[in-house]
XYZ file of C-alpha atoms in Angstrom:
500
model
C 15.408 15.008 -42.538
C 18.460 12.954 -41.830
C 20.523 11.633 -45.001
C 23.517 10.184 -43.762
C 24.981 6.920 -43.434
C 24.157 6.854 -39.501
C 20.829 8.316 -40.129
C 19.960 4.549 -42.413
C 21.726 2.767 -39.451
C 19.570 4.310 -36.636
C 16.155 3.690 -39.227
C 18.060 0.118 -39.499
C 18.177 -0.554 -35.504
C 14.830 1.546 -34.371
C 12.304 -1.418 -34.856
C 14.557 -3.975 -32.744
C 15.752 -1.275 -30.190
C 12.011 -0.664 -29.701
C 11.364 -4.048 -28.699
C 14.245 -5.002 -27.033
C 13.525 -1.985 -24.064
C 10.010 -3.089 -23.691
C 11.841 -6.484 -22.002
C 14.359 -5.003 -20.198
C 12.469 -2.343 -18.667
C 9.570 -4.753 -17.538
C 8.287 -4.130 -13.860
C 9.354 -7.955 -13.063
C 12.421 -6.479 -12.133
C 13.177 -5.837 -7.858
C 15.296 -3.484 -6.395
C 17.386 -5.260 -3.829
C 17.120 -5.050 0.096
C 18.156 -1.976 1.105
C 21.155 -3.987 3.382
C 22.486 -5.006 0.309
C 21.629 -2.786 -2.174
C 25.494 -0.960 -1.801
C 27.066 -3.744 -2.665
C 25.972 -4.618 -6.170
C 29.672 -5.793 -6.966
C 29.525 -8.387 -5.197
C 25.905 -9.024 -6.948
C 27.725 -8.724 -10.335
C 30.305 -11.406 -9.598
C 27.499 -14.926 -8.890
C 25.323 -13.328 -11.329
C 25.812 -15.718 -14.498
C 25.624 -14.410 -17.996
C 22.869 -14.248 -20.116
C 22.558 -16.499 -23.000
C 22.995 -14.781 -25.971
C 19.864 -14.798 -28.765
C 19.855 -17.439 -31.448
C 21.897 -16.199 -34.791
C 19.540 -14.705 -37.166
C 18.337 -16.550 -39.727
C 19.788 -16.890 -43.157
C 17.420 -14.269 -45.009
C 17.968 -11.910 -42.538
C 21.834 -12.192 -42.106
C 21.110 -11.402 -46.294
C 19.191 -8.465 -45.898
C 21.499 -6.960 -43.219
C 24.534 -7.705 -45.531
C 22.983 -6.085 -48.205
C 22.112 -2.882 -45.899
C 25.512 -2.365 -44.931
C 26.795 -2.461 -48.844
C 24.335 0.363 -49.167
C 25.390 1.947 -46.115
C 29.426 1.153 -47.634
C 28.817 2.659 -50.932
C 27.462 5.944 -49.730
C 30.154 7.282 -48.477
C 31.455 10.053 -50.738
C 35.177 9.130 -50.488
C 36.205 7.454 -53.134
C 39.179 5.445 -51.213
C 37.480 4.742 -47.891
C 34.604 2.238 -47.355
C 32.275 2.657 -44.149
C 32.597 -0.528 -42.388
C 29.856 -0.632 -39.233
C 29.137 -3.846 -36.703
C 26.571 -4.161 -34.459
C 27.097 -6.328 -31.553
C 23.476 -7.336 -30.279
C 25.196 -10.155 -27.882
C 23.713 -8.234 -24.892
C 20.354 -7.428 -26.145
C 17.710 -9.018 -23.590
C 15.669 -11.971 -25.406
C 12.012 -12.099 -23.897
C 11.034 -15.858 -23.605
C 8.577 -16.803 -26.344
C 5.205 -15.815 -25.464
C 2.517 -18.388 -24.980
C -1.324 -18.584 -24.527
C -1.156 -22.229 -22.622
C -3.218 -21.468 -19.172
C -0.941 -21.671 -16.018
C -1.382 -23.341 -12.649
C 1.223 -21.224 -11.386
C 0.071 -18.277 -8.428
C 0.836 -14.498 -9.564
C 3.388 -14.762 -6.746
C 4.975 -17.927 -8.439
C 5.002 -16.411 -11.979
C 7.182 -13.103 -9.976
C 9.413 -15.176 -7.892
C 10.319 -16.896 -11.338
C 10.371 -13.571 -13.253
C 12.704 -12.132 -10.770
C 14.869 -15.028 -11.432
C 15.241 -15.672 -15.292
C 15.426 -11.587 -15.769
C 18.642 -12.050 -13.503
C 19.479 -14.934 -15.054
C 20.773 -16.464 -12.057
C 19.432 -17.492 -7.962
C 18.318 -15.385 -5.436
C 18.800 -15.323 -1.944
C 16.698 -17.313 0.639
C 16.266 -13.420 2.328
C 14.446 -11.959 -0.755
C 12.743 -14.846 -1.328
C 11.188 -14.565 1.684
C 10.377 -11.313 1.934
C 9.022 -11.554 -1.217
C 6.709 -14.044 -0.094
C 5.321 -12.883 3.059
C 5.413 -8.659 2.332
C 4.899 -9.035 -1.305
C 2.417 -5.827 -1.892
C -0.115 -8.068 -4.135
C 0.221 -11.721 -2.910
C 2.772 -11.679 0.304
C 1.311 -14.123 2.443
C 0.755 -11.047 5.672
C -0.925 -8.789 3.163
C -4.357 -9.575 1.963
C -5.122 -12.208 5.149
C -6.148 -12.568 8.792
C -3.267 -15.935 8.897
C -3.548 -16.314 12.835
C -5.619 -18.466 15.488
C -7.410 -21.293 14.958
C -8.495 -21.326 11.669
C -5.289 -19.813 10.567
C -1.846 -20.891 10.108
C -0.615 -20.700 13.520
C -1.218 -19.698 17.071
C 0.674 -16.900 19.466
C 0.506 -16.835 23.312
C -1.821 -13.774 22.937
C -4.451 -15.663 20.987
C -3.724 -18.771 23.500
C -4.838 -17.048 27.093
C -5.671 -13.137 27.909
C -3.097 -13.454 30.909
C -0.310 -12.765 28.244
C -1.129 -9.806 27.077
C -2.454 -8.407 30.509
C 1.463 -9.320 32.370
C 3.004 -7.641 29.340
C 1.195 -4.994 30.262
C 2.737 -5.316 33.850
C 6.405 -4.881 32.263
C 5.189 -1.891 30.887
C 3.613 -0.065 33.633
C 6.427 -0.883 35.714
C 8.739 0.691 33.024
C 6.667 3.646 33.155
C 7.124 4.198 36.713
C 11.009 3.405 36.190
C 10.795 6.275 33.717
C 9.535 8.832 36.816
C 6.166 8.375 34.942
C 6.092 10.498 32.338
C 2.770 12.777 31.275
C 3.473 11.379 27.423
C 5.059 7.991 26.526
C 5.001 6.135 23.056
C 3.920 2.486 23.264
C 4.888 0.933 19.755
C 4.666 -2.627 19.215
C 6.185 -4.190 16.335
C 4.375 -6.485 13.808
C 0.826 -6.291 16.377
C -1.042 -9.496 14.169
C -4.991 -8.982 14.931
C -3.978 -6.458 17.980
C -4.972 -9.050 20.731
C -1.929 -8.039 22.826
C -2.305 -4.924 23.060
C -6.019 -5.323 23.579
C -5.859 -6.971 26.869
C -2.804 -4.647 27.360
C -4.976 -2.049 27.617
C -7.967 -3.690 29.520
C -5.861 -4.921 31.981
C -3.951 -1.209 32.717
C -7.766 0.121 32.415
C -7.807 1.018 36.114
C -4.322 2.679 35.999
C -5.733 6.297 34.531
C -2.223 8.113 34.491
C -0.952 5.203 32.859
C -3.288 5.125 29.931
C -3.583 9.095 29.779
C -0.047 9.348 28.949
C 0.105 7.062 26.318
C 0.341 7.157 22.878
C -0.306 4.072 20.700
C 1.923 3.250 17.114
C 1.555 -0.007 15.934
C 4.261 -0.715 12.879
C 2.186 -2.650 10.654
C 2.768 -2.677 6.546
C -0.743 -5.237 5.558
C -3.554 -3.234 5.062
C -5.916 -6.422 6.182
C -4.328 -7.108 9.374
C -4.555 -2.955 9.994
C -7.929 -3.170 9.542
C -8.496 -6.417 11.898
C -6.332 -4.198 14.704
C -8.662 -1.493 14.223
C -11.619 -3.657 14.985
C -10.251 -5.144 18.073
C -9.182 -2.386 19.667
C -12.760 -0.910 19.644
C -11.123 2.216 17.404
C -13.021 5.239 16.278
C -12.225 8.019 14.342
C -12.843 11.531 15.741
C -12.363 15.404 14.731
C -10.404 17.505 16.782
C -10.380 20.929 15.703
C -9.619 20.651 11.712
C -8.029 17.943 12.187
C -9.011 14.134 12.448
C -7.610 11.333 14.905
C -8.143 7.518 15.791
C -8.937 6.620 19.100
C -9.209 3.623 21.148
C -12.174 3.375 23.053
C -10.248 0.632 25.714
C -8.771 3.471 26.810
C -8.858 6.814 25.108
C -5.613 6.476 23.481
C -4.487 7.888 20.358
C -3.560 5.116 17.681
C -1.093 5.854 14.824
C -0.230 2.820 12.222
C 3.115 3.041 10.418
C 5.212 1.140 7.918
C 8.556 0.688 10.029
C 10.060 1.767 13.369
C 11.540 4.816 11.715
C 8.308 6.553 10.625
C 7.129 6.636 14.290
C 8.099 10.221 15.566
C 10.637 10.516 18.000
C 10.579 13.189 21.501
C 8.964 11.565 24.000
C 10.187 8.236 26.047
C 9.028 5.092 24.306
C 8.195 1.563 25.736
C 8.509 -1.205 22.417
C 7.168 -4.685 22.521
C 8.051 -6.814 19.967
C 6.346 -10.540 20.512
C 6.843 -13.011 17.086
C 8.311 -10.208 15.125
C 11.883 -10.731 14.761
C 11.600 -14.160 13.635
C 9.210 -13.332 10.413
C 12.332 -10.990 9.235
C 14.223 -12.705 6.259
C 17.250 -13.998 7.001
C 20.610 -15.560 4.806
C 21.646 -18.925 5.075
C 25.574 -19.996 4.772
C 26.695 -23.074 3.943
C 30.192 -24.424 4.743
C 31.940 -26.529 2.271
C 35.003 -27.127 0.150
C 35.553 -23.591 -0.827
C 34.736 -21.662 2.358
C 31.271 -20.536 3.073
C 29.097 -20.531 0.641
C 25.447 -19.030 0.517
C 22.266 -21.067 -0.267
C 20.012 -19.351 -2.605
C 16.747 -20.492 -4.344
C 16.723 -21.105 -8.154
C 14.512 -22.980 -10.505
C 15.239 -26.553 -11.921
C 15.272 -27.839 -15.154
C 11.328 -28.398 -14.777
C 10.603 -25.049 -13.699
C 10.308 -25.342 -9.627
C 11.941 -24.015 -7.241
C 15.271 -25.360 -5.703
C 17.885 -24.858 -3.323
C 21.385 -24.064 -4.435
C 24.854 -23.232 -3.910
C 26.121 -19.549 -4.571
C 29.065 -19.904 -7.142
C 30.863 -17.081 -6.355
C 30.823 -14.871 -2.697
C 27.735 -12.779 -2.656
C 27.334 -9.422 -0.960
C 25.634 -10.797 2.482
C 28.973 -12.551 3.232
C 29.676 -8.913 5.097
C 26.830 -10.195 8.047
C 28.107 -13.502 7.743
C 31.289 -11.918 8.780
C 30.259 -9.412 11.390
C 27.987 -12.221 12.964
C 31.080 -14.426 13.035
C 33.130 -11.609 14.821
C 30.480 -12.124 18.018
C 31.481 -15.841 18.000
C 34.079 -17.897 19.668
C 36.085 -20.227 17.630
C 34.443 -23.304 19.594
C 31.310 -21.791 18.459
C 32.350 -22.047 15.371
C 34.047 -25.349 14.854
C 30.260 -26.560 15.805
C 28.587 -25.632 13.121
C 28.259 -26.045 9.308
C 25.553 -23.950 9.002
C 25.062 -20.365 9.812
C 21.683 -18.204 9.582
C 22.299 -14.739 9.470
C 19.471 -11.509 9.520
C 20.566 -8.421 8.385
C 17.141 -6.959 9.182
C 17.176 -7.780 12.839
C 20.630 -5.949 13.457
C 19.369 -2.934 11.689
C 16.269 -2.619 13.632
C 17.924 -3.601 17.030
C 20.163 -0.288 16.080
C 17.036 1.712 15.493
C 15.536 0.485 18.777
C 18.860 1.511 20.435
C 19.343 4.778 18.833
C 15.519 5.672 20.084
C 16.257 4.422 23.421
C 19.242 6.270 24.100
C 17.809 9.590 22.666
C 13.971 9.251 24.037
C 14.541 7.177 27.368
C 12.502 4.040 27.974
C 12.867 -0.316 26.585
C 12.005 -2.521 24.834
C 11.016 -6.198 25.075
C 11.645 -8.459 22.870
C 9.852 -12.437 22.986
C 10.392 -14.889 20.509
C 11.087 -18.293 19.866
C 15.319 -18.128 19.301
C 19.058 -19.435 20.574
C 21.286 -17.521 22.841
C 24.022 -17.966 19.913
C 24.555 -18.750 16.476
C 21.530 -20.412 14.850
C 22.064 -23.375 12.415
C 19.594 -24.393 10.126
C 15.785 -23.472 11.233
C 13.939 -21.944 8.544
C 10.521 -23.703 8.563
C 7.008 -23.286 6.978
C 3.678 -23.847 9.084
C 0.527 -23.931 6.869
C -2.540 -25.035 8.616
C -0.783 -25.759 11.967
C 1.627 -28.544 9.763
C 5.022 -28.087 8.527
C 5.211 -28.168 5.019
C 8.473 -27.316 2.563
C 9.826 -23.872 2.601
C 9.705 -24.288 -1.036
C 6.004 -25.755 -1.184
C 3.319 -23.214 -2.765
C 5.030 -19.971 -1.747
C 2.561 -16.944 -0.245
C 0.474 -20.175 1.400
C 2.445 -20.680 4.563
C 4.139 -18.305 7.107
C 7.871 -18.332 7.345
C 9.668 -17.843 9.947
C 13.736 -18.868 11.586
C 14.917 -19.019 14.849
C 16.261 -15.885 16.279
C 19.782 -15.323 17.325
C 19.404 -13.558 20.570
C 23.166 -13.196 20.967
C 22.906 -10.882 17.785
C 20.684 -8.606 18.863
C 22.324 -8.370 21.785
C 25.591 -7.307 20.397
C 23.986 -5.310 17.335
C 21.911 -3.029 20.830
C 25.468 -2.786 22.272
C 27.405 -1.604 19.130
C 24.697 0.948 18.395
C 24.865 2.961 22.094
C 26.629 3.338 25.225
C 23.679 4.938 26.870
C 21.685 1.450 26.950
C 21.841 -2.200 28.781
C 20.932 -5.341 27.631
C 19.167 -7.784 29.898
C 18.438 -11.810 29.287
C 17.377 -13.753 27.517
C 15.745 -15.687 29.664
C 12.400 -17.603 29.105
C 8.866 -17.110 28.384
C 8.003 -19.014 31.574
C 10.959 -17.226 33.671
C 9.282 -13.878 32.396
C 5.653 -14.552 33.300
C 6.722 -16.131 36.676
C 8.047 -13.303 37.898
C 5.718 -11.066 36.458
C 2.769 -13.066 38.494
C 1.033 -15.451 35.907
C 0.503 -17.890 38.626
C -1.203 -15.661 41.019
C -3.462 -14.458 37.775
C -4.607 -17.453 37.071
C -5.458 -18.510 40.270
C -7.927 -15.232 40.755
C -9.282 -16.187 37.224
C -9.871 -19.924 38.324
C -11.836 -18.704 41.421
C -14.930 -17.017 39.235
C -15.377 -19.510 36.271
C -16.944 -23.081 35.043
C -14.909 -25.972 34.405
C -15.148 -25.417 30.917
C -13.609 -22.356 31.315
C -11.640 -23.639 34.306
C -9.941 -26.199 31.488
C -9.459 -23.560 28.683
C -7.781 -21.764 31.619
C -5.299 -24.456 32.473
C -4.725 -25.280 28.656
C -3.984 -21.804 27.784
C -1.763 -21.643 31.525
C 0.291 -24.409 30.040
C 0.665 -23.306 26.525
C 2.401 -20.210 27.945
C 4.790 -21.832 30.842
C 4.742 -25.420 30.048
C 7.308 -27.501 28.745
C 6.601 -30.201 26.445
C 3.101 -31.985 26.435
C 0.956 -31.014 29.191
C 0.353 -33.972 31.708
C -3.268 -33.440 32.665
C -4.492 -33.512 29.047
C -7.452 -35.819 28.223
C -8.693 -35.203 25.018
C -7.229 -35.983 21.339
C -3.771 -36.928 20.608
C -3.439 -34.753 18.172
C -4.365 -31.302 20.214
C -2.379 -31.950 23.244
C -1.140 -28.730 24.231
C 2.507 -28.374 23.799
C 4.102 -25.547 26.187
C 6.160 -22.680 24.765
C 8.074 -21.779 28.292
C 11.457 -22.613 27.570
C 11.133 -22.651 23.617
C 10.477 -18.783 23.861
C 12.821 -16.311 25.417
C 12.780 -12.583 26.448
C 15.281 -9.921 26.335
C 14.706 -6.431 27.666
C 16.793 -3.674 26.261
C 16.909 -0.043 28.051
C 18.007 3.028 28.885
C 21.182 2.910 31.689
C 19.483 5.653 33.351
C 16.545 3.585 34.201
C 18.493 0.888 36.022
C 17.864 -2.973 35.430
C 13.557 -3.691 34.560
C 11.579 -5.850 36.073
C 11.565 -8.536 36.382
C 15.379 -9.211 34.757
């Protein structure tokens, strides 16, 4: 049994120690993005400090004084006087507990929790991914969010004839590969797998073709998996001891994964990645009086969210940097904001390095810039735009992307690949034969079909508000040709795709 002047002042501290770690352990606390999880220097610096925990009160300043004689007189030299301070300045203070009902989500009360714990903002890029890949609330995890009576609509859900001249691009890849017996097709961030449904119906009569592939679909919901599964008429099967997924569009093999990197590598791979880049969270930079600053979200005096100002430079300022290396100065001078996304040059180097190794391209279509992007982070719930700020986990969000920085991040990563476009969404399907498709369509259907035909025809080529529309103001059908751009990146060996 311990008897010594340390052995009071540890049965002194236990009880408070004990309930200060419950606090600062608590699972409110998030590791960092992996792109900036290195740098937590930087972190340290705009991090502000903690306020420290009200004095005690009078009684119990007493009672400590009055430990610490006892703790004093025990010492068995007669000329020396123990003389111990505790500094509990740093101890984390949990806010006071109440049982008042809240109106705030479960994501609301983390976002929050993330940022008291840290007792300072965080950036716009965890915010986001916090709200859209959360594991328990993100906005992509637990719902089907697309088509009509979702959020928002993509050119697959808008006609068939996207999905079927995608799978055009990627035949003809194939045979620019010297058609190979096995081929991964992987598509990034799939949605309800429409896609690469009519992908596959389309290539149907091709039989190499769809013998050779293998299908990987990087998904991380577990609802949207489940939708995919359903609409590409999967089934699971034995094969020897072992079970598989198959597609019954076309006999195919499909394998779901959390990122590019889990899919295995060894045989050439063709990647589409349609609205996927621009879901990836991205920084925002601010220029002002002190240089370039980054805008992070915080919480106001009332307790909602904000915008602000990062104090001090913040660890991201390394992409800001790098992304302002790829720029001319004109570029530059243009500008007062700068969106940067981490996330996008990683996986553009992972696309590369796969490339390079395995043989084969990607294709990447999106709604973006051919150079720096300014300010265009934006929130559609319903098929409205509401503030990015606004309910978070109940919209999608989603920026612009920066073509030019995938372009250079591809580049950087290999010499063994080429880059080719952008160029747009109605430049692509042009020259992949969307006009010739829809014609054949036109020639065996009713004019209500013949309209949704036309509509959908637009949606994917058009510019601006279709001409020959009739009905409602508000559902004229608004083209996505030049708004949406494609860039192909492949293998040198292969030689420039079709069609760029």
């Amino acid at each position: 049994m311990l008897r010594s002047p340390a052995a009071a002042l540890l049965r002194r501290l236990a009880p408070r120690l004990t309930g200060c770690s419950g606090g600062a352990g608590s699972s409110t606390r998030q590791s960092l993005p992996p792109y900036i999880s290195s740098s937590s220097s930087f972190l340290a610096r705009f991090s502000s400090t903690p306020t420290s925990p009200p004095p005690p009160s009078s009684v119990g300043a007493r009672d400590d004084e009055a430990e610490d004689d006892k703790l004093q007189g025990s010492s068995s030299d007669s000329g020396a006087r123990l003389s111990i301070s505790v500094d509990r300045a740093g101890l984390y203070s949990p806010p006071e507990h109440s049982h008042e009902p809240s109106s705030d989500s479960d994501l609301v009360k983390h976002l929050k929790s993330i940022i008291k714990f840290r007792s300072g903002p965080i950036s716009i890029a965890e915010y986001m991914e916090e709200v859209l890949t959360n594991p328990q609330s993100g906005y992509y995890m637990n719902r089907d969010v697309f088509g009509e009576s979702g959020d928002f609509i993509t050119s697959p859900e808008v006609s068939q004839m996207f999905g079927e001249l995608i799978g055009v691009w990627a035949m003809c890849l194939w045979e620019q590969m010297g058609k190979p017996e096995k081929v991964n097709l992987i598509e990034l961030g799939p949605g309800r797998g429409t896609l690469l449904a009519d992908l596959l119906r389309g290539s149907a009569k091709f039989v190499n073709f769809t013998k050779a592939l293998n299908i990987n679909l990087v998904e991380c919901s577990p609802t949207l998996q489940k939708v995919q599964y359903n609409t590409l008429k999967c089934e699971d099967e034995s094969v020897g001891d072992e079970k598989r997924t198959v597609s019954k569009l076309c006999g195919a093999p499909v394998y779901w994964h959390a990122s590019l990197v889990q899919v295995p590598s060894g045989f050439p791979t063709i990647i589409v990645a349609h609205e996927f880049f621009d879901a990836l969270p991205i920084h925002q930079f601010q220029k002002g009086s002190r240089g370039w600053c980054e805008k992070m979200v915080d919480l106001a005096g009332d307790s909602s969210f904000r915008f602000v100002l990062s104090p001090q430079p913040t660890a991201s300022l390394i992409f800001l940097s790098k992304r302002c290396q790829w720029a001319s100065a004109e570029e530059l001078e243009k500008v007062e904001q700068i969106e940067v996304c981490p996330k996008a040059m990683e996986i553009t180097e992972q696309i590369a390095d796969r490339i390079s190794s395995d043989g084969g391209g990607a294709l990447i279509i999106d709604y973006g810039k051919n150079g720096i992007v300014s300010d265009s982070l934006q929130a559609i719930r319903k098929h409205k735009f509401v503030h990015i700020l606004d309910d978070p986990g109940s919209a999608d969000l989603s920026a612009y992307v920066d073509f030019a920085a995938i372009k250079h991040s591809a580049m950087e990563a290999s010499d063994d690949i080429s880059v080719h476009g952008p160029m747009t969404q109605s430049q692509l399907l042009g020259s992949l034969g969307i006009n010739f498709r829809v014609e054949a369509l036109m020639q065996n259907c009713d004019e209500k079909q013949a309209e949704s035909l036309r509509t959908g025809y637009w949606r994917l080529v058009g510019d601006g508000e279709a001409p020959f529309w009739e009905g409602p103001d508000d559902q004229t059908p608004i083209g996505m040709g030049s708004r949406y751009l494609a860039m192909a990146i492949v293998n040198k060996k292969q030689g420039s795709p079709v069609p760029f």
